[in-house]
CSV table of N, CA and C in Angstrom, one decimal:
chain,number,residue,atom,x,y,z
H,27,MET,N,90.6,87.6,63.5
H,27,MET,CA,90.3,87.3,64.5
H,27,MET,C,89.3,88.6,64.9
H,28,ILE,N,90.1,89.3,65.2
H,28,ILE,CA,88.8,90.8,65.0
H,28,ILE,C,88.2,91.2,64.4
H,29,ARG,N,89.0,91.2,63.0
H,29,ARG,CA,87.5,91.6,62.1
H,29,ARG,C,86.1,90.2,61.6
H,30,PHE,N,86.3,89.1,62.3
H,30,PHE,CA,86.1,88.1,62.2
H,30,PHE,C,84.5,88.5,63.9
H,31,LEU,N,84.8,88.3,64.9
H,31,LEU,CA,84.2,89.5,65.5
H,31,LEU,C,83.2,90.2,65.2
H,32,LEU,N,84.0,91.2,64.3
H,32,LEU,CA,83.7,92.4,64.3
H,32,LEU,C,82.2,92.4,63.1
H,33,HIS,N,82.4,91.6,62.8
H,33,HIS,CA,81.9,90.6,61.0
H,33,HIS,C,80.3,90.0,62.1
H,34,GLN,N,80.8,89.2,62.7
H,34,GLN,CA,79.7,88.5,63.2
H,34,GLN,C,78.9,89.5,64.5
H,35,GLY,N,78.9,90.3,65.0
H,35,GLY,CA,78.6,91.0,65.7
H,35,GLY,C,78.4,91.0,67.5
H,36,ILE,N,79.3,89.7,67.4
H,36,ILE,CA,80.2,89.2,68.6
H,36,ILE,C,80.7,90.1,70.0
H,37,LEU,N,81.7,91.2,69.2
H,37,LEU,CA,82.4,92.3,69.8
H,37,LEU,C,82.0,92.9,70.5
H,38,SER,N,80.4,93.9,69.2
H,38,SER,CA,79.5,94.3,69.9
H,38,SER,C,79.4,94.0,70.9
H,39,ALA,N,78.0,93.5,71.1
H,39,ALA,CA,77.4,92.3,72.0
H,39,ALA,C,78.0,92.8,72.8
H,40,LEU,N,79.8,92.3,73.1
H,40,LEU,CA,80.2,91.5,74.6
H,40,LEU,C,80.5,93.3,75.1
H,41,VAL,N,80.6,94.0,74.0
H,41,VAL,CA,81.7,95.4,74.9
H,41,VAL,C,80.4,95.9,76.2
H,42,PRO,N,78.7,96.0,76.0
H,42,PRO,CA,78.5,96.4,77.3
H,42,PRO,C,78.3,95.6,77.7
H,43,LEU,N,78.5,93.9,78.0
H,43,LEU,CA,78.4,93.0,79.0
H,43,LEU,C,80.1,93.6,79.8
H,44,LEU,N,80.6,93.8,79.0
H,44,LEU,CA,82.3,94.2,80.3
H,44,LEU,C,81.8,95.2,80.7
H,45,ALA,N,81.0,96.4,80.2
H,45,ALA,CA,81.1,97.3,81.2
H,45,ALA,C,79.9,97.3,82.3
H,46,LEU,N,79.2,96.1,82.4
H,46,LEU,CA,77.7,96.0,83.1
H,46,LEU,C,78.7,95.2,84.1
H,47,VAL,N,79.4,94.6,84.1
H,47,VAL,CA,81.2,93.8,85.0
H,47,VAL,C,81.4,94.4,85.6
H,48,THR,N,81.9,95.5,84.9
H,48,THR,CA,82.7,96.6,85.5
H,48,THR,C,82.0,97.3,86.5
H,49,SER,N,80.8,97.8,85.8
H,49,SER,CA,80.2,98.5,87.1
H,49,SER,C,79.7,98.0,88.4
H,50,CYS,N,79.7,96.9,88.0
H,50,CYS,CA,79.0,95.9,89.5
H,50,CYS,C,79.9,95.4,90.0
H,51,SER,N,81.0,95.2,89.7
H,51,SER,CA,82.2,95.2,90.4
H,51,SER,C,82.6,96.0,91.5
H,52,LYS,N,82.2,97.1,90.7
H,52,LYS,CA,82.3,98.7,91.6
H,52,LYS,C,81.6,99.3,92.8
H,53,ARG,N,81.1,99.3,92.2
H,53,ARG,CA,79.6,98.8,93.5
H,53,ARG,C,80.6,97.7,94.4
H,54,GLU,N,79.8,96.7,94.3
H,54,GLU,CA,80.6,95.7,95.3
H,54,GLU,C,82.0,96.3,95.8
H,55,ALA,N,83.1,96.4,95.0
H,55,ALA,CA,83.6,97.6,96.5
H,55,ALA,C,83.5,97.9,97.1
H,56,SER,N,82.1,99.1,97.0
H,56,SER,CA,82.6,100.3,97.5
H,56,SER,C,81.1,99.8,98.8
H,57,TYR,N,80.5,99.2,97.9
H,57,TYR,CA,79.3,98.4,99.2
H,57,TYR,C,80.5,97.7,100.4
H,58,GLU,N,81.4,97.0,100.3
H,58,GLU,CA,82.1,96.3,101.5
H,58,GLU,C,83.3,97.5,101.6
H,59,SER,N,83.4,98.1,101.6
H,59,SER,CA,84.2,99.5,102.0
H,59,SER,C,83.6,100.2,103.2
H,60,GLN,N,82.6,100.0,103.2
H,60,GLN,CA,81.6,100.5,104.0
H,60,GLN,C,81.5,100.2,105.4
H,61,PHE,N,81.9,99.3,105.6
H,61,PHE,CA,82.2,98.4,106.9
H,61,PHE,C,83.0,98.5,108.2
H,62,LYS,N,82.7,98.8,109.1
H,62,LYS,CA,84.0,99.1,109.6
H,62,LYS,C,84.2,98.7,110.8
H,63,HIS,N,83.7,97.5,111.1
H,63,HIS,CA,83.4,96.3,111.7
H,63,HIS,C,83.9,95.0,111.7
H,64,LEU,N,84.4,94.8,112.5
H,64,LEU,CA,84.5,92.9,112.5
H,64,LEU,C,84.4,92.3,113.5
H,65,ILE,N,83.3,91.3,113.2
H,65,ILE,CA,83.3,90.3,113.7
H,65,ILE,C,84.0,88.8,113.6
H,66,THR,N,84.7,88.2,114.3
H,66,THR,CA,85.4,86.7,114.0
H,66,THR,C,84.7,86.3,115.2
H,67,VAL,N,83.9,85.0,114.7
H,67,VAL,CA,83.1,83.5,114.6
H,67,VAL,C,84.3,82.6,115.0
H,68,HIS,N,84.5,82.2,115.4
H,68,HIS,CA,85.6,80.7,116.2
H,68,HIS,C,84.9,79.6,116.1
H,69,TYR,N,84.9,78.9,115.6
H,69,TYR,CA,84.1,78.0,115.9
H,69,TYR,C,85.0,76.4,116.2
H,70,PRO,N,84.3,75.5,117.5
H,70,PRO,CA,84.4,74.8,118.3
H,70,PRO,C,85.8,73.7,117.7
H,71,GLU,N,87.1,73.0,117.9
H,71,GLU,CA,87.5,72.4,117.1
H,71,GLU,C,86.5,71.7,117.0
H,72,GLY,N,87.5,71.0,115.6
H,72,GLY,CA,86.8,70.0,115.3
H,72,GLY,C,85.2,69.6,114.4
H,73,ASN,N,84.7,71.0,114.2
H,73,ASN,CA,83.5,71.4,113.8
H,73,ASN,C,83.6,71.0,112.1
H,74,SER,N,82.8,70.2,111.8
H,74,SER,CA,82.7,69.5,110.4
H,74,SER,C,82.5,70.5,109.3
H,75,LEU,N,83.5,70.4,108.0
H,75,LEU,CA,83.4,71.0,106.7
H,75,LEU,C,81.1,70.8,105.8
H,76,VAL,N,81.3,69.5,106.5
H,76,VAL,CA,79.9,69.4,106.3
H,76,VAL,C,78.3,70.7,106.3
H,77,GLY,N,78.4,71.1,105.0
H,77,GLY,CA,76.5,71.6,105.2
H,77,GLY,C,77.7,73.4,105.6
H,78,PHE,N,78.8,73.6,105.5
H,78,PHE,CA,79.5,75.0,106.6
H,78,PHE,C,79.2,75.9,105.0
H,79,GLU,N,79.7,75.8,103.9
H,79,GLU,CA,79.3,76.4,102.5
H,79,GLU,C,77.8,76.8,102.3
H,80,GLU,N,77.0,75.8,102.5
H,80,GLU,CA,75.8,76.6,102.5
H,80,GLU,C,75.0,77.4,103.6
H,81,LYS,N,76.0,77.5,105.0
H,81,LYS,CA,75.4,77.9,106.0
H,81,LYS,C,76.1,79.6,105.6
H,82,LYS,N,77.3,79.6,105.5
H,82,LYS,CA,77.7,80.7,105.3
H,82,LYS,C,77.4,81.2,104.2
H,83,GLN,N,76.6,80.8,103.1
H,83,GLN,CA,76.4,82.0,102.4
H,83,GLN,C,74.8,82.2,102.0
H,84,LYS,N,74.2,81.7,103.6
H,84,LYS,CA,73.1,81.7,104.1
H,84,LYS,C,73.5,83.0,105.1
H,85,ILE,N,74.2,82.8,105.6
H,85,ILE,CA,74.6,84.2,106.6
H,85,ILE,C,75.1,85.1,105.7
H,86,ASP,N,76.2,85.5,104.7
H,86,ASP,CA,76.5,86.1,103.1
H,86,ASP,C,74.8,86.9,102.5
H,87,ARG,N,73.8,86.3,102.3
H,87,ARG,CA,73.0,86.5,101.6
H,87,ARG,C,71.8,87.5,102.6
H,88,ASP,N,71.9,87.6,104.0
H,88,ASP,CA,71.1,87.2,104.5
H,88,ASP,C,72.2,89.0,105.5
H,89,LEU,N,72.9,88.6,105.2
H,89,LEU,CA,73.8,90.4,105.9
H,89,LEU,C,73.5,90.8,104.2
H,90,ARG,N,73.5,91.0,103.1
H,90,ARG,CA,74.0,91.5,102.4
H,90,ARG,C,72.7,92.1,102.1
H,91,ALA,N,71.8,91.1,102.4
H,91,ALA,CA,69.8,91.6,101.7
H,91,ALA,C,69.5,92.8,102.6
H,92,THR,N,70.2,92.2,104.4
H,92,THR,CA,69.8,93.7,105.0
H,92,THR,C,70.6,94.4,105.4
H,93,LYS,N,71.8,94.9,104.2
H,93,LYS,CA,72.7,95.9,103.8
H,93,LYS,C,73.3,96.3,105.4
H,94,ALA,N,73.2,94.6,106.0
H,94,ALA,CA,74.2,94.8,107.6
H,94,ALA,C,75.3,94.7,107.4
H,95,GLY,N,75.7,94.4,106.1
H,95,GLY,CA,77.6,94.0,106.2
H,95,GLY,C,77.5,92.7,105.0
H,96,PHE,N,78.7,91.6,105.7
H,96,PHE,CA,79.0,90.2,104.5
H,96,PHE,C,80.1,90.0,105.0
H,97,VAL,N,79.7,88.6,105.0
H,97,VAL,CA,81.8,87.3,105.3
H,97,VAL,C,82.2,87.9,104.5
H,98,SER,N,83.3,88.5,104.6
H,98,SER,CA,84.3,88.5,104.6
H,98,SER,C,85.5,88.2,104.5
H,99,GLY,N,85.6,86.6,105.3
H,99,GLY,CA,87.2,86.2,105.1
H,99,GLY,C,86.3,84.8,106.1
H,100,VAL,N,86.7,83.3,105.3
H,100,VAL,CA,86.7,81.7,106.6
H,100,VAL,C,88.3,81.3,106.6
H,101,LEU,N,88.6,80.8,107.3
H,101,LEU,CA,89.4,79.9,107.8
H,101,LEU,C,89.3,78.6,108.1
H,102,CYS,N,89.7,77.5,106.7
H,102,CYS,CA,89.3,76.0,107.1
H,102,CYS,C,91.1,75.8,107.0
H,103,GLY,N,91.2,74.4,108.3
H,103,GLY,CA,91.9,73.7,108.3
H,103,GLY,C,91.7,72.4,108.1
H,104,GLY,N,92.6,71.3,107.3
H,104,GLY,CA,92.1,70.0,106.5
H,104,GLY,C,90.2,69.8,107.1
H,105,ASN,N,89.2,69.2,107.8
H,105,ASN,CA,88.4,69.2,107.4
H,105,ASN,C,87.2,69.9,107.8
H,106,SER,N,88.0,71.0,108.7
H,106,SER,CA,87.0,71.4,110.0
H,106,SER,C,87.5,73.3,109.7
H,107,VAL,N,86.3,73.3,110.1
H,107,VAL,CA,86.1,75.3,109.9
H,107,VAL,C,86.8,75.6,111.1
H,108,ASP,N,87.4,76.9,111.1
H,108,ASP,CA,88.7,77.7,112.2
H,108,ASP,C,87.8,78.8,113.1
H,109,PHE,N,87.7,79.5,111.5
H,109,PHE,CA,86.8,81.2,112.1
H,109,PHE,C,85.9,81.4,111.0
H,110,LEU,N,84.9,82.3,111.3
H,110,LEU,CA,84.2,83.0,109.9
H,110,LEU,C,84.2,84.5,109.8
H,111,SER,N,84.6,85.3,109.8
H,111,SER,CA,84.3,86.5,108.9
H,111,SER,C,83.6,87.4,108.7
H,112,ILE,N,83.5,88.9,109.4
H,112,ILE,CA,81.8,89.3,108.9
H,112,ILE,C,82.1,90.9,109.1
H,113,ASP,N,81.9,91.4,108.4
H,113,ASP,CA,82.2,92.4,108.4
H,113,ASP,C,80.2,93.9,107.9
H,114,THR,N,81.0,94.4,109.6
H,114,THR,CA,79.2,95.1,109.4
H,114,THR,C,79.6,96.3,110.3
H,115,ASP,N,78.1,97.2,110.3
H,115,ASP,CA,78.7,98.6,110.5
H,115,ASP,C,77.2,98.6,112.0
H,116,PHE,N,77.6,97.1,112.5
H,116,PHE,CA,76.3,97.7,113.3
H,116,PHE,C,76.6,98.6,114.9
H,117,ASP,N,75.6,98.6,115.7
H,117,ASP,CA,77.2,98.7,117.5
H,117,ASP,C,76.7,97.1,118.3
H,118,LEU,N,77.8,96.7,118.7
H,118,LEU,CA,77.7,96.0,119.4
H,118,LEU,C,76.5,95.1,120.2
H,119,VAL,N,75.3,96.2,120.7
H,119,VAL,CA,74.5,95.3,120.8
H,119,VAL,C,73.4,94.7,119.4
H,120,ASP,N,73.6,94.7,118.7
H,120,ASP,CA,72.9,94.3,117.5
H,120,ASP,C,73.7,93.2,116.9
H,121,GLU,N,75.0,93.3,116.9
H,121,GLU,CA,75.9,92.4,116.1
H,121,GLU,C,75.7,91.5,117.4
H,122,GLN,N,75.0,91.7,118.2
H,122,GLN,CA,75.6,90.1,119.1
H,122,GLN,C,74.2,89.7,119.5
H,123,ARG,N,73.1,90.1,119.1
H,123,ARG,CA,72.0,89.5,119.1
H,123,ARG,C,71.5,89.5,117.2
H,124,LEU,N,72.5,89.4,116.0
H,124,LEU,CA,73.2,89.7,115.5
H,124,LEU,C,73.2,87.1,115.2
H,125,ILE,N,74.4,87.4,116.3
H,125,ILE,CA,75.1,86.3,116.0
H,125,ILE,C,73.8,85.4,116.5
H,126,GLU,N,73.0,85.9,117.6
H,126,GLU,CA,72.4,84.9,118.6
H,126,GLU,C,70.9,84.4,116.9
H,127,ARG,N,70.8,85.2,116.7
H,127,ARG,CA,69.3,84.8,115.2
H,127,ARG,C,70.3,83.5,114.4
H,128,TYR,N,71.6,83.9,114.7
H,128,TYR,CA,72.1,82.5,113.5
H,128,TYR,C,72.4,81.8,113.9
H,129,VAL,N,72.2,81.4,115.3
H,129,VAL,CA,72.9,80.6,116.2
H,129,VAL,C,71.4,79.6,116.1
H,130,GLU,N,70.0,80.6,116.4
H,130,GLU,CA,69.2,80.3,116.0
H,130,GLU,C,68.5,79.3,114.9
H,131,ASN,N,69.0,80.0,114.3
H,131,ASN,CA,68.7,79.2,112.8
H,131,ASN,C,69.0,78.4,112.5
H,132,GLY,N,70.5,77.8,113.2
H,132,GLY,CA,71.1,76.9,112.6
H,132,GLY,C,72.1,77.1,112.1
H,133,TRP,N,72.7,78.6,111.3
H,133,TRP,CA,73.5,78.8,110.7
H,133,TRP,C,74.9,78.4,111.4
H,134,LEU,N,75.1,79.0,112.9
H,134,LEU,CA,76.4,78.7,113.4
H,134,LEU,C,76.2,78.2,114.7
H,135,PRO,N,77.5,77.1,115.3
H,135,PRO,CA,77.4,76.3,115.9
H,135,PRO,C,77.3,76.9,117.3
H,136,ALA,N,76.2,76.7,118.8
H,136,ALA,CA,76.0,77.5,119.8
H,136,ALA,C,76.9,77.4,120.4
H,137,GLU,N,78.5,76.6,120.5
H,137,GLU,CA,79.2,76.5,121.3
H,137,GLU,C,80.9,77.9,120.5
H,138,THR,N,79.8,78.7,119.7
H,138,THR,CA,81.2,79.5,119.3
H,138,THR,C,81.8,80.6,120.1
H,139,LYS,N,82.7,81.0,119.6
H,139,LYS,CA,83.8,82.6,120.7
H,139,LYS,C,83.3,83.4,119.4
H,140,VAL,N,83.0,84.0,120.2
H,140,VAL,CA,83.0,85.6,119.2
H,140,VAL,C,84.1,86.6,120.0
H,141,GLU,N,84.0,87.5,118.6
H,141,GLU,CA,85.3,88.7,119.0
H,141,GLU,C,84.8,89.3,117.9
H,142,TYR,N,84.7,90.9,119.0
H,142,TYR,CA,83.8,91.6,118.4
H,142,TYR,C,85.2,93.4,118.0
H,143,GLU,N,85.3,93.6,116.8
H,143,GLU,CA,86.4,94.4,116.9
H,143,GLU,C,86.2,95.5,116.4
H,144,ARG,N,86.0,96.8,117.4
H,144,ARG,CA,85.8,97.8,117.3
H,144,ARG,C,87.2,99.0,116.4
H,145,ASP,N,86.6,99.6,115.3
H,145,ASP,CA,87.6,100.8,115.0
H,145,ASP,C,87.8,101.9,115.5
H,146,PRO,N,88.4,102.4,116.2
H,146,PRO,CA,88.4,104.1,116.8
H,146,PRO,C,88.2,104.8,115.9
H,147,ASN,N,89.2,104.6,114.5
H,147,ASN,CA,89.3,105.9,114.2
H,147,ASN,C,88.1,106.3,112.9
H,148,GLY,N,86.5,104.9,113.2
H,148,GLY,CA,86.1,105.2,112.0
H,148,GLY,C,86.9,104.9,111.0
H,149,ASP,N,88.6,103.8,110.4
H,149,ASP,CA,88.6,103.8,109.0
H,149,ASP,C,88.0,102.1,109.4
H,150,SER,N,88.1,101.3,108.0
H,150,SER,CA,88.9,100.4,108.2
H,150,SER,C,89.5,99.4,108.1
H,151,HIS,N,89.0,98.2,108.8
H,151,HIS,CA,90.2,97.2,109.1
H,151,HIS,C,91.2,96.8,109.2
């Protein structure tokens, strides 16, 4: 089978693709490891999952595009969203502005409770 793939040139074409995927995942890991602060957004009880995935993706794309952080976790129970977590390195004031902007954009519900966790050692949480 390997000889066939080599003969067809398929295997040699896959090697650079595999190297690209590996290098992208390493860059992603180093990107994510640089953020030391955690924002946990608690959704109001019974907040529907309808439209949530699209809003979460908008938040994550915005954070990554501005190199401000990324969506690091989500907890859903049944048909509702419990919380969403964001890793960032912003100071507290900028983090609060960020959450306000996401509420204004309609990406987060206005009734959310937000916790800002700081790591005093600068270590990742």
